[in-house]
Amino acid sequence: MTTAHNTTSPQYPFTAVVGMDDLRLALLLNAVSPAVGGVLVRGEKGTAKSTAVRALSALMPAVDVVGGCRFACAPTAPDPGCPDGPHGTGPVEHRPTRMVELPVGASEDRLVGALDIERALSEGVKAFEPGLLADAHRGILYVDEVNLLHDHLVDLLLDAAAMGASYVEREGVSVRHAARFLLVGTMNPEEGELRPQLLDRFGLTVEVAASREPDQRVEVVRRRLAYDADPAGFAARWAGDEDELRGRIAEARELLPRVTLGDRALRQIAATCAAFEVDGMRADIVMARTATALAAWAGRTDVAEEDVRQAALLALPHRRRRNPFDAPGLDEDKLDETLEEFRGTDEDPAPDTDGDDDPDPDGPDGGGPGGGDGPEGGHPPQEGGPEEAPLPPETGLPHQQDGEASPTPQAPEQPEPEPRPQGGAAGEKPAVGATEPFRTRRLDVPGLGEGADGRRSRARTAHGRTTGARRPRGALGKLHLAATVQAAAPHQKARGRRGTGLVVRRDDLREAVREGREGNLVLFVVDASGSMAARKRMGAVKGAVLSLLLDAYQRRDKIGMITFRGSDAELALPPTSSVEAGAARLAQLPTGGRTPLSEGLLKAHEVLRIERMRDPSRRALLVVVTDGRATGAAGAGRAAGGPLARASRAARLLAADGTAAVVVDCEAGPVRLGLAGELARDLQGTAITLDELRADSVSALVRTVQGTRTTHGNRKAA
């Protein structure tokens, strides 16, 4: 799991990476000043994110470590609390900077290290096996797909990065060691976002996308094929550029302590963070460190306005998100206005450019942050490839604000007649905006699961309250101290115990059984037919689904969405962790046509069947959003073979599989048919109205998915 320099094949050269100027600059700034706080790289798959990150390790200066120290202590300043210390005047090892990769499926012990509890109890010895944080000390820690990492691992990782140390606590036995590293994470936003508070812990963020410029794509393919055909030869051709860039990093590191951050630059930094309403003070500090690193990278000892501007473009976009449906970004016009407003005067002299019109002292190197206007100025060297085409603007999620004009006249909020039978897309109405989302009641899956950690349904998890003890299954996880002592106590005389130590054998060890909450697969089945098409009603329905999507995001669920209208049902969003994708599909959802309720339920049955095979431990929650009506080519009706009868059979099929279900009853108006309640009974779930869905609803009773469900055993018996 630990990756250092590849000894069998040279790394792809950093200077051979085509385009991606912002990414390369962000990585180099962290190489110059690790205090910047790392880089989060967001981008679509296949954009060479990992290639660029791995290539950086070859540019980092080699380090001296105390010989035999598992925690990479520096000989000149060893960690006084090092578990392998104290260090004397032993041999010194000179080795390349390590790059350590953290797999998505890593355990907590693999990340922070593990204590030998048996020796700790019986001998009082802190026998500690270092984890990946120790391996990464004074190096690079790379997390691919960081958004898929379990939340508690992300918390541990970012805490260590912020404090520069890792703490391992097991039943009162603790070990601390230094853990200072350059943190780099990559992620594909299509697979889900990081929480805003975790995003804030990364110093810089960059967006990468494949170029749409044919010439640049040709150059990418040409270089990659050349590398695959002869890695050593390809690396040799770029060795001169690599050495030059490596030397420049060393020079910038040496210059960094002499860079002055003037009062004018500080005021611009503070004004910019205030203007963009970022939370807390971390953004100001990161911007200051980034601007200082940019000045050192350009070979200057004063921070200039272009450094502040570039620092804002790298440090603020991901801190602008207020909820999971907001797309990261920064209004550059507003940024320029803020910088100009607070330009003022400064006692410090203007940055010295030695009379050269080009603020980049290295000419063709192209690395100075002042080498051009806008965010592309100041990027690492690039040869052989054409200029990178501008990245396409990130598409924000459609969202109708309060007071926004509706695209079509608003229909009265009353029951409307079922549309006449019609085929194709006839009767389709444009998509309407959602009302403002609200906080929803928690909908639980009944029983006790064993799925991934989350915040929805009860489950046996690695974290939570202790409910019992058991013999370890494999490596010992959380020790249950009382149960271990109780198991070992009867055997102390037979084992010849002497002194105060407890004689513990491996068979005595007990691990804690903990109960917490899990994340579920929440599958939405949304009625988009003509019976739901009244504008006020559909806006409220979309607002409810949007609220449930936000709730699923907060509870760490996967989500999927099926819509039905006309003559068929469609899997609008395959199960994913990206609630942003769900919100986008919902915003674009048109309405109109017949109500093929049975098709929507059958599609849900098929999707859930496939997901159970892919991820058996993740339990599903079916949320059907409808007024309960069902129509078909022959119209509506309860007769055998009619639309309502078919919907009832499909619902009973889902109930037979033990699918937990809730029906959000969207029926409105003075005349109510109660069809959604009948559907809920067929699903052996519960029905709630839109009003009861609200957490702050006065009229709603506390409800769970279990509701009117019978027990699973009774269902099977029936």
mmCIF file with all atom_site columns, C-alpha atoms in Angstrom, residues 574-703:
data_model
loop_
_atom_site.group_PDB
_atom_site.id
_atom_site.type_symbol
_atom_site.label_atom_id
_atom_site.label_alt_id
_atom_site.label_comp_id
_atom_site.label_asym_id
_atom_site.label_entity_id
_atom_site.label_seq_id
_atom_site.pdbx_PDB_ins_code
_atom_site.Cartn_x
_atom_site.Cartn_y
_atom_site.Cartn_z
_atom_site.occupancy
_atom_site.B_iso_or_equiv
_atom_site.pdbx_formal_charge
_atom_site.auth_seq_id
_atom_site.auth_comp_id
_atom_site.auth_asym_id
_atom_site.auth_atom_id
_atom_site.pdbx_PDB_model_num
ATOM 1   C CA . PRO A 1 574 ? -28.317 5.245  -11.417 1.00 0.00 ? 574 PRO A CA 1
ATOM 2   C CA . PRO A 1 575 ? -27.347 4.758  -7.744  1.00 0.00 ? 575 PRO A CA 1
ATOM 3   C CA . THR A 1 576 ? -24.530 7.144  -6.898  1.00 0.00 ? 576 THR A CA 1
ATOM 4   C CA . SER A 1 577 ? -23.065 9.155  -4.032  1.00 0.00 ? 577 SER A CA 1
ATOM 5   C CA . SER A 1 578 ? -23.504 12.399 -5.967  1.00 0.00 ? 578 SER A CA 1
ATOM 6   C CA . VAL A 1 579 ? -26.603 14.201 -4.713  1.00 0.00 ? 579 VAL A CA 1
ATOM 7   C CA . GLU A 1 580 ? -25.627 17.077 -7.017  1.00 0.00 ? 580 GLU A CA 1
ATOM 8   C CA . ALA A 1 581 ? -26.389 14.840 -9.986  1.00 0.00 ? 581 ALA A CA 1
ATOM 9   C CA . GLY A 1 582 ? -29.752 13.995 -8.441  1.00 0.00 ? 582 GLY A CA 1
ATOM 10  C CA . ALA A 1 583 ? -30.587 17.684 -7.987  1.00 0.00 ? 583 ALA A CA 1
ATOM 11  C CA . ALA A 1 584 ? -29.631 18.384 -11.594 1.00 0.00 ? 584 ALA A CA 1
ATOM 12  C CA . ARG A 1 585 ? -31.854 15.565 -12.922 1.00 0.00 ? 585 ARG A CA 1
ATOM 13  C CA . LEU A 1 586 ? -34.719 16.786 -10.758 1.00 0.00 ? 586 LEU A CA 1
ATOM 14  C CA . ALA A 1 587 ? -34.424 20.381 -11.979 1.00 0.00 ? 587 ALA A CA 1
ATOM 15  C CA . GLN A 1 588 ? -34.645 19.256 -15.615 1.00 0.00 ? 588 GLN A CA 1
ATOM 16  C CA . LEU A 1 589 ? -37.608 16.909 -15.072 1.00 0.00 ? 589 LEU A CA 1
ATOM 17  C CA . PRO A 1 590 ? -40.550 17.676 -17.402 1.00 0.00 ? 590 PRO A CA 1
ATOM 18  C CA . THR A 1 591 ? -44.102 16.617 -16.562 1.00 0.00 ? 591 THR A CA 1
ATOM 19  C CA . GLY A 1 592 ? -47.196 15.479 -18.419 1.00 0.00 ? 592 GLY A CA 1
ATOM 20  C CA . GLY A 1 593 ? -48.824 12.415 -19.905 1.00 0.00 ? 593 GLY A CA 1
ATOM 21  C CA . ARG A 1 594 ? -50.304 9.300  -18.345 1.00 0.00 ? 594 ARG A CA 1
ATOM 22  C CA . THR A 1 595 ? -49.324 7.758  -15.000 1.00 0.00 ? 595 THR A CA 1
ATOM 23  C CA . PRO A 1 596 ? -47.575 4.386  -15.473 1.00 0.00 ? 596 PRO A CA 1
ATOM 24  C CA . LEU A 1 597 ? -47.215 3.726  -11.728 1.00 0.00 ? 597 LEU A CA 1
ATOM 25  C CA . SER A 1 598 ? -46.696 -0.011 -12.122 1.00 0.00 ? 598 SER A CA 1
ATOM 26  C CA . GLU A 1 599 ? -43.808 0.548  -14.548 1.00 0.00 ? 599 GLU A CA 1
ATOM 27  C CA . GLY A 1 600 ? -42.111 2.845  -12.043 1.00 0.00 ? 600 GLY A CA 1
ATOM 28  C CA . LEU A 1 601 ? -42.403 0.259  -9.260  1.00 0.00 ? 601 LEU A CA 1
ATOM 29  C CA . LEU A 1 602 ? -41.195 -2.592 -11.483 1.00 0.00 ? 602 LEU A CA 1
ATOM 30  C CA . LYS A 1 603 ? -38.209 -0.516 -12.567 1.00 0.00 ? 603 LYS A CA 1
ATOM 31  C CA . ALA A 1 604 ? -37.444 0.079  -8.870  1.00 0.00 ? 604 ALA A CA 1
ATOM 32  C CA . HIS A 1 605 ? -37.650 -3.674 -8.199  1.00 0.00 ? 605 HIS A CA 1
ATOM 33  C CA . GLU A 1 606 ? -35.115 -4.350 -10.948 1.00 0.00 ? 606 GLU A CA 1
ATOM 34  C CA . VAL A 1 607 ? -32.703 -1.613 -9.826  1.00 0.00 ? 607 VAL A CA 1
ATOM 35  C CA . LEU A 1 608 ? -32.800 -2.818 -6.219  1.00 0.00 ? 608 LEU A CA 1
ATOM 36  C CA . ARG A 1 609 ? -32.233 -6.427 -7.286  1.00 0.00 ? 609 ARG A CA 1
ATOM 37  C CA . ILE A 1 610 ? -29.054 -5.451 -9.118  1.00 0.00 ? 610 ILE A CA 1
ATOM 38  C CA . GLU A 1 611 ? -27.838 -3.238 -6.269  1.00 0.00 ? 611 GLU A CA 1
ATOM 39  C CA . ARG A 1 612 ? -28.320 -6.054 -3.744  1.00 0.00 ? 612 ARG A CA 1
ATOM 40  C CA . MET A 1 613 ? -25.899 -8.160 -5.778  1.00 0.00 ? 613 MET A CA 1
ATOM 41  C CA . ARG A 1 614 ? -23.374 -5.318 -6.062  1.00 0.00 ? 614 ARG A CA 1
ATOM 42  C CA . ASP A 1 615 ? -23.474 -4.237 -2.406  1.00 0.00 ? 615 ASP A CA 1
ATOM 43  C CA . PRO A 1 616 ? -25.318 -6.793 -0.224  1.00 0.00 ? 616 PRO A CA 1
ATOM 44  C CA . SER A 1 617 ? -24.570 -4.987 3.051   1.00 0.00 ? 617 SER A CA 1
ATOM 45  C CA . ARG A 1 618 ? -26.174 -1.678 2.017   1.00 0.00 ? 618 ARG A CA 1
ATOM 46  C CA . ARG A 1 619 ? -29.868 -1.728 2.789   1.00 0.00 ? 619 ARG A CA 1
ATOM 47  C CA . ALA A 1 620 ? -32.338 0.163  0.637   1.00 0.00 ? 620 ALA A CA 1
ATOM 48  C CA . LEU A 1 621 ? -35.061 2.669  1.394   1.00 0.00 ? 621 LEU A CA 1
ATOM 49  C CA . LEU A 1 622 ? -37.678 3.170  -1.324  1.00 0.00 ? 622 LEU A CA 1
ATOM 50  C CA . VAL A 1 623 ? -39.286 6.623  -1.408  1.00 0.00 ? 623 VAL A CA 1
ATOM 51  C CA . VAL A 1 624 ? -42.261 6.852  -3.771  1.00 0.00 ? 624 VAL A CA 1
ATOM 52  C CA . VAL A 1 625 ? -43.416 10.408 -4.463  1.00 0.00 ? 625 VAL A CA 1
ATOM 53  C CA . THR A 1 626 ? -46.896 10.296 -6.003  1.00 0.00 ? 626 THR A CA 1
ATOM 54  C CA . ASP A 1 627 ? -50.584 11.004 -5.511  1.00 0.00 ? 627 ASP A CA 1
ATOM 55  C CA . GLY A 1 628 ? -51.248 7.284  -6.015  1.00 0.00 ? 628 GLY A CA 1
ATOM 56  C CA . ARG A 1 629 ? -53.146 7.565  -9.275  1.00 0.00 ? 629 ARG A CA 1
ATOM 57  C CA . ALA A 1 630 ? -52.427 5.135  -12.074 1.00 0.00 ? 630 ALA A CA 1
ATOM 58  C CA . THR A 1 631 ? -53.567 5.310  -15.687 1.00 0.00 ? 631 THR A CA 1
ATOM 59  C CA . GLY A 1 632 ? -52.809 3.415  -18.840 1.00 0.00 ? 632 GLY A CA 1
ATOM 60  C CA . ALA A 1 633 ? -53.823 3.113  -22.453 1.00 0.00 ? 633 ALA A CA 1
ATOM 61  C CA . ALA A 1 634 ? -57.236 1.911  -21.296 1.00 0.00 ? 634 ALA A CA 1
ATOM 62  C CA . GLY A 1 635 ? -57.577 4.734  -18.783 1.00 0.00 ? 635 GLY A CA 1
ATOM 63  C CA . ALA A 1 636 ? -57.833 4.379  -15.012 1.00 0.00 ? 636 ALA A CA 1
ATOM 64  C CA . GLY A 1 637 ? -59.515 1.643  -13.062 1.00 0.00 ? 637 GLY A CA 1
ATOM 65  C CA . ARG A 1 638 ? -59.347 -1.019 -10.373 1.00 0.00 ? 638 ARG A CA 1
ATOM 66  C CA . ALA A 1 639 ? -60.520 -3.925 -12.538 1.00 0.00 ? 639 ALA A CA 1
ATOM 67  C CA . ALA A 1 640 ? -58.302 -6.977 -12.864 1.00 0.00 ? 640 ALA A CA 1
ATOM 68  C CA . GLY A 1 641 ? -55.567 -6.116 -15.308 1.00 0.00 ? 641 GLY A CA 1
ATOM 69  C CA . GLY A 1 642 ? -56.223 -2.404 -14.890 1.00 0.00 ? 642 GLY A CA 1
ATOM 70  C CA . PRO A 1 643 ? -53.523 0.171  -14.025 1.00 0.00 ? 643 PRO A CA 1
ATOM 71  C CA . LEU A 1 644 ? -54.295 0.240  -10.301 1.00 0.00 ? 644 LEU A CA 1
ATOM 72  C CA . ALA A 1 645 ? -54.358 -3.559 -10.071 1.00 0.00 ? 645 ALA A CA 1
ATOM 73  C CA . ARG A 1 646 ? -50.999 -3.792 -11.861 1.00 0.00 ? 646 ARG A CA 1
ATOM 74  C CA . ALA A 1 647 ? -49.529 -1.163 -9.528  1.00 0.00 ? 647 ALA A CA 1
ATOM 75  C CA . SER A 1 648 ? -50.798 -3.118 -6.518  1.00 0.00 ? 648 SER A CA 1
ATOM 76  C CA . ARG A 1 649 ? -49.146 -6.318 -7.738  1.00 0.00 ? 649 ARG A CA 1
ATOM 77  C CA . ALA A 1 650 ? -45.850 -4.500 -8.372  1.00 0.00 ? 650 ALA A CA 1
ATOM 78  C CA . ALA A 1 651 ? -45.971 -3.012 -4.868  1.00 0.00 ? 651 ALA A CA 1
ATOM 79  C CA . ARG A 1 652 ? -46.577 -6.427 -3.287  1.00 0.00 ? 652 ARG A CA 1
ATOM 80  C CA . LEU A 1 653 ? -43.577 -7.762 -5.230  1.00 0.00 ? 653 LEU A CA 1
ATOM 81  C CA . LEU A 1 654 ? -41.353 -5.141 -3.584  1.00 0.00 ? 654 LEU A CA 1
ATOM 82  C CA . ALA A 1 655 ? -42.853 -5.901 -0.166  1.00 0.00 ? 655 ALA A CA 1
ATOM 83  C CA . ALA A 1 656 ? -42.132 -9.626 -0.620  1.00 0.00 ? 656 ALA A CA 1
ATOM 84  C CA . ASP A 1 657 ? -38.436 -8.765 -1.007  1.00 0.00 ? 657 ASP A CA 1
ATOM 85  C CA . GLY A 1 658 ? -38.468 -6.961 2.333   1.00 0.00 ? 658 GLY A CA 1
ATOM 86  C CA . THR A 1 659 ? -37.926 -3.521 0.801   1.00 0.00 ? 659 THR A CA 1
ATOM 87  C CA . ALA A 1 660 ? -38.456 -0.726 3.317   1.00 0.00 ? 660 ALA A CA 1
ATOM 88  C CA . ALA A 1 661 ? -40.728 1.860  1.733   1.00 0.00 ? 661 ALA A CA 1
ATOM 89  C CA . VAL A 1 662 ? -42.385 5.190  2.381   1.00 0.00 ? 662 VAL A CA 1
ATOM 90  C CA . VAL A 1 663 ? -44.929 6.915  0.150   1.00 0.00 ? 663 VAL A CA 1
ATOM 91  C CA . VAL A 1 664 ? -44.950 10.707 0.083   1.00 0.00 ? 664 VAL A CA 1
ATOM 92  C CA . ASP A 1 665 ? -48.601 11.503 -0.619  1.00 0.00 ? 665 ASP A CA 1
ATOM 93  C CA . CYS A 1 666 ? -48.811 14.481 -2.971  1.00 0.00 ? 666 CYS A CA 1
ATOM 94  C CA . GLU A 1 667 ? -52.584 14.511 -3.350  1.00 0.00 ? 667 GLU A CA 1
ATOM 95  C CA . ALA A 1 668 ? -54.017 17.996 -2.931  1.00 0.00 ? 668 ALA A CA 1
ATOM 96  C CA . GLY A 1 669 ? -57.382 19.683 -3.043  1.00 0.00 ? 669 GLY A CA 1
ATOM 97  C CA . PRO A 1 670 ? -60.694 19.234 -1.203  1.00 0.00 ? 670 PRO A CA 1
ATOM 98  C CA . VAL A 1 671 ? -61.464 15.854 -2.786  1.00 0.00 ? 671 VAL A CA 1
ATOM 99  C CA . ARG A 1 672 ? -58.974 13.136 -1.864  1.00 0.00 ? 672 ARG A CA 1
ATOM 100 C CA . LEU A 1 673 ? -59.084 9.574  -3.127  1.00 0.00 ? 673 LEU A CA 1
ATOM 101 C CA . GLY A 1 674 ? -56.571 8.115  -0.649  1.00 0.00 ? 674 GLY A CA 1
ATOM 102 C CA . LEU A 1 675 ? -54.771 6.115  -3.337  1.00 0.00 ? 675 LEU A CA 1
ATOM 103 C CA . ALA A 1 676 ? -51.313 6.849  -1.926  1.00 0.00 ? 676 ALA A CA 1
ATOM 104 C CA . GLY A 1 677 ? -52.328 5.296  1.389   1.00 0.00 ? 677 GLY A CA 1
ATOM 105 C CA . GLU A 1 678 ? -53.511 2.149  -0.411  1.00 0.00 ? 678 GLU A CA 1
ATOM 106 C CA . LEU A 1 679 ? -50.182 1.980  -2.254  1.00 0.00 ? 679 LEU A CA 1
ATOM 107 C CA . ALA A 1 680 ? -48.327 2.267  1.069   1.00 0.00 ? 680 ALA A CA 1
ATOM 108 C CA . ARG A 1 681 ? -50.320 -0.651 2.464   1.00 0.00 ? 681 ARG A CA 1
ATOM 109 C CA . ASP A 1 682 ? -49.446 -2.772 -0.566  1.00 0.00 ? 682 ASP A CA 1
ATOM 110 C CA . LEU A 1 683 ? -45.774 -1.873 -0.052  1.00 0.00 ? 683 LEU A CA 1
ATOM 111 C CA . GLN A 1 684 ? -46.163 -2.684 3.688   1.00 0.00 ? 684 GLN A CA 1
ATOM 112 C CA . GLY A 1 685 ? -44.702 0.719  4.307   1.00 0.00 ? 685 GLY A CA 1
ATOM 113 C CA . THR A 1 686 ? -46.133 3.991  5.502   1.00 0.00 ? 686 THR A CA 1
ATOM 114 C CA . ALA A 1 687 ? -47.592 7.083  3.870   1.00 0.00 ? 687 ALA A CA 1
ATOM 115 C CA . ILE A 1 688 ? -46.853 10.652 4.892   1.00 0.00 ? 688 ILE A CA 1
ATOM 116 C CA . THR A 1 689 ? -48.075 13.892 3.413   1.00 0.00 ? 689 THR A CA 1
ATOM 117 C CA . LEU A 1 690 ? -45.829 16.692 2.211   1.00 0.00 ? 690 LEU A CA 1
ATOM 118 C CA . ASP A 1 691 ? -46.678 18.597 5.375   1.00 0.00 ? 691 ASP A CA 1
ATOM 119 C CA . GLU A 1 692 ? -45.793 15.639 7.613   1.00 0.00 ? 692 GLU A CA 1
ATOM 120 C CA . LEU A 1 693 ? -42.440 15.305 5.835   1.00 0.00 ? 693 LEU A CA 1
ATOM 121 C CA . ARG A 1 694 ? -41.264 18.546 7.399   1.00 0.00 ? 694 ARG A CA 1
ATOM 122 C CA . ALA A 1 695 ? -39.256 18.151 10.595  1.00 0.00 ? 695 ALA A CA 1
ATOM 123 C CA . ASP A 1 696 ? -40.864 21.282 12.043  1.00 0.00 ? 696 ASP A CA 1
ATOM 124 C CA . SER A 1 697 ? -44.427 20.335 11.137  1.00 0.00 ? 697 SER A CA 1
ATOM 125 C CA . VAL A 1 698 ? -46.782 20.885 14.078  1.00 0.00 ? 698 VAL A CA 1
ATOM 126 C CA . SER A 1 699 ? -49.454 18.516 12.795  1.00 0.00 ? 699 SER A CA 1
ATOM 127 C CA . ALA A 1 700 ? -47.138 15.618 12.021  1.00 0.00 ? 700 ALA A CA 1
ATOM 128 C CA . LEU A 1 701 ? -46.661 12.721 14.390  1.00 0.00 ? 701 LEU A CA 1
ATOM 129 C CA . VAL A 1 702 ? -43.296 11.023 14.789  1.00 0.00 ? 702 VAL A CA 1
ATOM 130 C CA . ARG A 1 703 ? -43.221 8.438  12.022  1.00 0.00 ? 703 ARG A CA 1
#
